[in-house]
Coordinates of C-alpha atoms in Angstrom, one line a residue:
X22 CA 50.7 -39.8 -4.0
X23 CA 52.4 -38.4 -1.0
X24 CA 51.0 -34.8 -0.1
X25 CA 53.2 -31.6 0.5
X26 CA 54.2 -31.1 4.0
X27 CA 51.3 -30.4 6.2
X28 CA 52.4 -26.9 6.8
X29 CA 51.3 -26.2 3.2
X30 CA 47.7 -26.5 4.1
X31 CA 45.8 -23.3 4.7
X32 CA 45.9 -23.6 8.5
X33 CA 49.5 -24.9 8.9
X34 CA 50.7 -22.6 6.0
X35 CA 49.3 -19.5 7.8
X36 CA 50.9 -20.7 11.1
X37 CA 54.2 -21.1 9.3
X38 CA 54.1 -17.6 7.8
X39 CA 53.1 -16.3 11.2
X40 CA 56.0 -18.1 12.7
X41 CA 58.5 -16.6 10.1
X42 CA 56.8 -13.1 10.9
X43 CA 57.2 -13.5 14.7
X44 CA 60.9 -14.3 14.4
X45 CA 61.4 -11.3 12.5
X46 CA 59.8 -8.9 15.0
X47 CA 61.9 -7.4 17.8
X48 CA 61.7 -9.1 21.1
X49 CA 61.5 -5.8 23.1
X50 CA 62.3 -2.1 23.3
X51 CA 65.7 -0.5 24.2
X52 CA 67.9 -2.2 21.9
X53 CA 71.3 -0.9 20.5
X54 CA 71.5 0.7 16.9
X55 CA 73.7 -2.2 15.6
X56 CA 71.1 -4.8 17.0
X57 CA 68.4 -2.8 15.4
X58 CA 70.2 -3.2 12.0
X59 CA 70.6 -6.9 12.5
X60 CA 67.0 -7.4 13.5
X61 CA 65.9 -5.4 10.4
X62 CA 68.0 -7.5 8.1
X63 CA 66.5 -10.7 9.6
X64 CA 63.1 -9.2 9.3
X65 CA 63.6 -8.6 5.5
X66 CA 65.0 -12.2 5.1
X67 CA 61.9 -13.6 6.9
X68 CA 59.6 -11.6 4.7
X69 CA 61.5 -13.0 1.6
X70 CA 61.2 -16.4 2.9
X71 CA 57.4 -16.0 3.3
X72 CA 57.1 -14.8 -0.1
X73 CA 59.1 -17.5 -1.5
X74 CA 57.0 -20.2 0.3
X75 CA 53.9 -18.8 -0.9
X76 CA 55.1 -18.7 -4.5
X77 CA 56.1 -22.4 -4.1
X78 CA 52.6 -23.3 -2.9
X79 CA 51.1 -21.5 -5.9
X80 CA 53.6 -23.1 -8.4
X81 CA 52.9 -26.6 -6.9
X82 CA 49.1 -26.2 -7.2
X83 CA 49.6 -25.0 -11.0
X84 CA 51.6 -28.1 -11.7
X85 CA 54.8 -26.3 -12.2
X86 CA 56.7 -28.5 -10.0
X87 CA 60.4 -27.5 -10.8
X88 CA 59.7 -23.8 -10.0
X89 CA 57.8 -24.9 -6.8
X90 CA 60.9 -26.9 -5.7
X91 CA 63.3 -23.8 -6.3
X92 CA 61.0 -21.3 -4.4
X93 CA 60.6 -23.7 -1.5
X94 CA 64.6 -24.1 -1.4
X95 CA 64.8 -20.4 -1.6
X96 CA 62.5 -20.2 1.3
X97 CA 64.7 -22.4 3.3
X98 CA 67.8 -20.6 2.5
X99 CA 66.2 -17.3 3.8
X100 CA 64.8 -18.9 6.8
X101 CA 65.7 -22.4 7.6
X102 CA 62.8 -24.7 8.4
X103 CA 62.0 -28.4 7.8
X104 CA 58.8 -27.9 6.1
X105 CA 60.2 -26.2 2.9
X106 CA 62.8 -29.0 2.7
X107 CA 60.0 -31.5 2.6
X108 CA 57.9 -29.7 0.2
X109 CA 61.0 -29.1 -2.2
X110 CA 61.8 -32.8 -2.1
X111 CA 58.1 -33.8 -3.0
X112 CA 58.2 -31.1 -5.9
X113 CA 61.4 -32.4 -7.4
X114 CA 60.1 -36.0 -7.3
X115 CA 56.8 -34.7 -9.1
X116 CA 59.1 -33.0 -11.7
X117 CA 61.0 -36.2 -12.5
X118 CA 64.3 -35.1 -10.8
X119 CA 64.6 -38.2 -8.4
X120 CA 68.3 -37.5 -7.6
X121 CA 67.4 -34.0 -6.3
X122 CA 64.4 -35.3 -4.7
X123 CA 66.4 -38.1 -2.7
X124 CA 68.9 -35.6 -1.7
X125 CA 66.0 -33.3 -0.4
X126 CA 64.5 -36.1 1.6
X127 CA 68.0 -37.0 3.1
X128 CA 68.6 -33.3 4.1
X129 CA 65.0 -33.1 5.7
X130 CA 65.7 -36.3 7.7
X131 CA 69.0 -34.7 8.9
X132 CA 67.5 -31.4 9.9
X133 CA 64.0 -32.1 10.9
X134 CA 63.3 -33.0 14.8
X135 CA 62.3 -36.5 15.9
X136 CA 58.7 -35.6 16.2
X137 CA 58.3 -33.9 12.8
X138 CA 55.0 -35.1 11.2
X139 CA 56.6 -36.1 7.9
X140 CA 59.8 -38.0 8.9
X141 CA 58.2 -41.4 8.3
X142 CA 56.9 -40.4 4.9
X143 CA 60.3 -38.9 4.0
X144 CA 62.1 -42.2 5.1
X145 CA 59.9 -44.3 2.8
X146 CA 60.0 -42.1 -0.2
X147 CA 64.0 -42.1 0.3
X148 CA 64.2 -45.8 0.5
X149 CA 62.2 -46.1 -2.7
X150 CA 64.3 -43.7 -4.6
X151 CA 67.6 -45.2 -3.4
X152 CA 66.9 -48.4 -5.3
X153 CA 67.0 -46.3 -8.5
X154 CA 70.2 -44.3 -7.6
X155 CA 73.6 -44.6 -6.5
X156 CA 75.1 -43.2 -3.2
X157 CA 78.5 -41.6 -2.9
X158 CA 79.9 -41.1 0.7
X159 CA 82.8 -38.8 0.7
X160 CA 85.5 -39.0 3.5
X161 CA 87.3 -35.6 3.3
X162 CA 88.1 -34.2 6.7
X163 CA 90.8 -31.9 5.5
X164 CA 89.4 -31.1 1.9
X165 CA 88.0 -27.8 0.8
X166 CA 85.8 -26.8 -2.1
X167 CA 84.6 -30.5 -2.5
X168 CA 82.4 -30.9 -5.6
X169 CA 80.9 -34.0 -7.3
X170 CA 80.3 -33.4 -11.2
X171 CA 81.3 -29.7 -10.6
X172 CA 78.5 -29.1 -8.1
X173 CA 79.2 -28.2 -4.4
X174 CA 78.9 -31.1 -1.9
X175 CA 76.6 -30.3 1.0
X176 CA 77.2 -32.7 3.8
X177 CA 79.0 -35.9 3.2
X178 CA 76.6 -38.0 1.3
X179 CA 75.0 -37.6 -2.3
X180 CA 72.5 -39.4 -4.3
X181 CA 73.4 -39.6 -7.9
X182 CA 72.1 -41.3 -11.2
X183 CA 73.9 -44.5 -12.2
X184 CA 77.0 -43.8 -14.4
X185 CA 80.3 -42.2 -14.0
X186 CA 80.8 -39.4 -11.6
X187 CA 83.9 -37.3 -10.6
X188 CA 84.7 -36.3 -7.1
X189 CA 87.2 -33.4 -6.5
X190 CA 88.5 -31.1 -4.0
X191 CA 91.6 -29.4 -2.5
X192 CA 93.5 -30.9 0.3
X193 CA 96.3 -28.8 1.7
X194 CA 96.3 -26.7 -1.4
X195 CA 96.8 -29.8 -3.6
X196 CA 94.0 -30.7 -6.1
X197 CA 92.6 -34.2 -5.5
X198 CA 90.3 -36.0 -7.9
X199 CA 88.5 -39.4 -7.9
X200 CA 86.2 -41.0 -10.4
X201 CA 83.7 -43.5 -9.5
X202 CA 81.3 -45.7 -11.6
X203 CA 78.0 -46.4 -9.8
X204 CA 74.9 -48.6 -10.6
X205 CA 71.4 -48.4 -9.3
X206 CA 71.3 -49.3 -5.6
X207 CA 75.1 -49.3 -5.2
X208 CA 77.2 -47.3 -2.6
X209 CA 80.6 -46.0 -3.0
X210 CA 82.9 -44.5 -0.1
X211 CA 85.5 -42.1 -1.5
X212 CA 88.4 -40.5 0.4
X213 CA 89.8 -37.4 -0.7
X214 CA 93.4 -37.2 0.8
X215 CA 96.5 -35.5 -0.3
X216 CA 98.7 -37.9 -2.7
X217 CA 101.8 -36.7 -0.7
X218 CA 100.3 -38.4 2.4
X219 CA 101.1 -41.8 1.0
X220 CA 104.8 -40.8 -0.1
X221 CA 107.8 -42.0 2.0
X222 CA 109.2 -39.8 4.9
X223 CA 112.1 -37.8 4.6
X224 CA 115.4 -39.6 5.3
X225 CA 116.2 -39.3 9.1
X226 CA 119.5 -39.7 10.8
X227 CA 121.1 -43.2 10.6
X228 CA 121.2 -43.6 14.2
X229 CA 117.6 -43.0 14.7
X230 CA 115.5 -43.8 11.6
X231 CA 111.8 -42.7 11.7
X232 CA 109.0 -45.1 10.7
X233 CA 107.3 -44.1 7.6
X234 CA 103.9 -42.5 8.1
X235 CA 100.9 -44.5 7.3
X236 CA 98.5 -43.4 4.6
X237 CA 95.0 -42.4 5.8
X238 CA 92.9 -45.4 5.3
X239 CA 89.4 -45.3 3.3
X240 CA 86.5 -45.4 5.3
X241 CA 85.4 -49.1 5.6
X242 CA 81.8 -49.9 5.0
X243 CA 79.9 -53.2 4.6
X244 CA 79.0 -53.8 0.9
X245 CA 75.8 -52.8 -0.2
X246 CA 73.0 -55.1 -0.5
X247 CA 71.8 -55.6 -4.1
X248 CA 68.4 -54.2 -5.0
X249 CA 65.7 -56.8 -5.3
X250 CA 65.1 -57.8 -8.8
X251 CA 61.8 -56.5 -10.2
X252 CA 59.0 -59.0 -10.6
X253 CA 58.6 -59.7 -14.4
X254 CA 55.1 -59.3 -15.4
X255 CA 53.5 -62.0 -17.5
X256 CA 50.2 -60.8 -18.9
X257 CA 49.8 -63.9 -21.1
X258 CA 50.2 -66.5 -18.3
X259 CA 46.5 -66.2 -16.6
X260 CA 44.8 -66.3 -20.2
X261 CA 46.9 -69.2 -21.3
X262 CA 46.1 -71.0 -17.9
X263 CA 42.3 -70.5 -18.3
X264 CA 42.4 -71.7 -22.0
X265 CA 44.6 -74.7 -20.8
X266 CA 42.2 -75.5 -18.1
X267 CA 39.1 -75.1 -20.3
X268 CA 40.6 -77.3 -22.9
X269 CA 41.7 -80.1 -20.4
X270 CA 37.9 -80.3 -19.0
X271 CA 36.4 -80.3 -22.5
X272 CA 38.9 -83.1 -23.5
X273 CA 38.4 -85.0 -20.4
X274 CA 34.5 -84.8 -21.0
X275 CA 35.0 -86.2 -24.6
X276 CA 37.3 -88.8 -23.4
X277 CA 34.6 -90.2 -21.0
X278 CA 32.0 -90.2 -23.7
X279 CA 34.4 -91.9 -26.0
X280 CA 35.2 -94.5 -23.5
X281 CA 31.6 -95.3 -22.7
X282 CA 30.9 -95.5 -26.4
X283 CA 33.7 -97.8 -26.9
X284 CA 32.6 -100.2 -24.4
X285 CA 29.0 -100.1 -25.6
X286 CA 30.6 -101.2 -29.0
X287 CA 32.3 -103.9 -27.4
X288 CA 29.2 -105.2 -25.8
X289 CA 27.4 -105.0 -29.1
X290 CA 30.2 -107.0 -30.8
X291 CA 30.0 -109.8 -28.2
X292 CA 26.3 -110.0 -28.4
X293 CA 26.4 -110.5 -32.3
X294 CA 29.8 -110.6 -33.8
X295 CA 30.4 -109.2 -37.3
X296 CA 33.2 -107.6 -39.4
X297 CA 31.5 -104.2 -39.5
X298 CA 31.1 -104.1 -35.6
X299 CA 34.7 -105.3 -35.4
X300 CA 36.1 -102.4 -37.4
X301 CA 33.8 -99.9 -35.9
X302 CA 34.9 -101.0 -32.4
X303 CA 38.5 -100.6 -33.3
X304 CA 37.9 -97.2 -34.7
X305 CA 36.3 -96.2 -31.5
X306 CA 39.1 -97.7 -29.4
X307 CA 41.5 -95.7 -31.4
X308 CA 39.8 -92.6 -30.8
X309 CA 39.6 -93.2 -27.2
X310 CA 43.4 -93.8 -26.9
X311 CA 44.0 -90.6 -28.9
X312 CA 41.8 -88.6 -26.5
X313 CA 43.5 -90.2 -23.6
X314 CA 46.9 -89.0 -24.7
X315 CA 45.4 -85.4 -25.5
X316 CA 43.8 -85.1 -22.0
X317 CA 46.9 -86.2 -20.3
X318 CA 49.0 -83.7 -22.4
X319 CA 46.7 -80.9 -21.7
X320 CA 46.5 -81.7 -18.1
X321 CA 50.3 -81.7 -17.8
X322 CA 50.6 -78.4 -19.6
X323 CA 47.8 -76.7 -17.4
X324 CA 49.6 -78.2 -14.3
X325 CA 52.9 -76.6 -15.4
X326 CA 51.3 -73.2 -16.2
X327 CA 49.5 -73.2 -12.8
X328 CA 52.8 -74.1 -11.0
X329 CA 54.5 -71.2 -12.9
X330 CA 51.8 -68.9 -12.0
X331 CA 51.9 -69.7 -8.3
X332 CA 55.7 -69.5 -8.3
X333 CA 55.6 -66.0 -9.8
X334 CA 53.2 -64.8 -7.1
X335 CA 55.2 -66.1 -4.3
X336 CA 58.6 -65.1 -5.7
X337 CA 59.8 -68.8 -6.0
X338 CA 61.4 -70.7 -9.0
X339 CA 59.8 -73.5 -11.1
X340 CA 61.5 -75.2 -13.9
X341 CA 59.4 -77.1 -16.5
X342 CA 60.7 -79.7 -18.7
X343 CA 60.0 -83.1 -20.5
X344 CA 60.7 -86.2 -18.2
X345 CA 62.0 -89.2 -20.2
X346 CA 60.0 -92.4 -20.4
X347 CA 60.2 -94.9 -17.4
X348 CA 60.3 -98.6 -18.2
X349 CA 59.1 -98.1 -21.7
X350 CA 56.1 -96.0 -20.6
X351 CA 55.1 -92.7 -22.0
X352 CA 57.3 -89.5 -21.3
X353 CA 55.4 -86.7 -19.3
X354 CA 55.7 -83.0 -18.4
X355 CA 57.6 -82.3 -15.2
X356 CA 57.4 -79.0 -13.2
X357 CA 59.8 -78.5 -10.3
X358 CA 60.7 -75.8 -8.0
X359 CA 60.1 -74.1 -4.8
X360 CA 57.4 -71.6 -3.5

């Protein structure tokens, strides 16, 4: 489990609160009345940010992660600083709001300096959440009031849950709307441009026709790489492999005993032939042949299960099937694949 930002600890938390207080304090005497009012307002904002940050810490420790995230975001609005963004993202993830958590990590990475202590952890957390979400990249250089699913868009990139999403805004006073269907791990680039931009130009004088303006192209991006397929767990495989191996060993041991017993019966028959010894020897030979087939079958099944288990651990593929008889011989189980 990732921790909150290191500034949440007693020592770093106190340092952040002291920093907010210091930023609110006047730098020196002899300032104008208008500047004094502005500094006073800043001081109030810093104080509110400090209180919101401390409330977020208490809510996180109490397990109220949604409220903790809201209070950390409030602290950042009052006094922008990277630490509340990291804490808010972690709190949203703990609350199960993975889309809001991913957007929080992305904003932290945009605003935090290169040497910030939690940049690596934020990058790893965002990469993990991105495989479960879709990403919308909006190209809207002239658009105003851009929204995604009726929520204002901050920046140009937004992580969303898989499904249908509506992107809208106003370009030169004209309402523009786009609808996109996203899957987990997919990326969509959406351009919000006025529909009139693609219309034909007004008719120009015949002696000097003008070239029709070209529509603004959509931002081109390489196709997103599909998320790797999760490895399917097979809890039955190891027990089946153990049982198959044990059965193979037991069957092989009985086969060895039966073979020795059959040879002994053969020697006994040669020493003193009789009908009883002949029938007894044939029964033992039949038993040995049956055990031979059972042992080979169990060994083939155990080998196939072992190959299947190894392929699952290494990510390869193994196909198991029954090979046809060769030159009249017996069929056998065949396992093929790569590791």
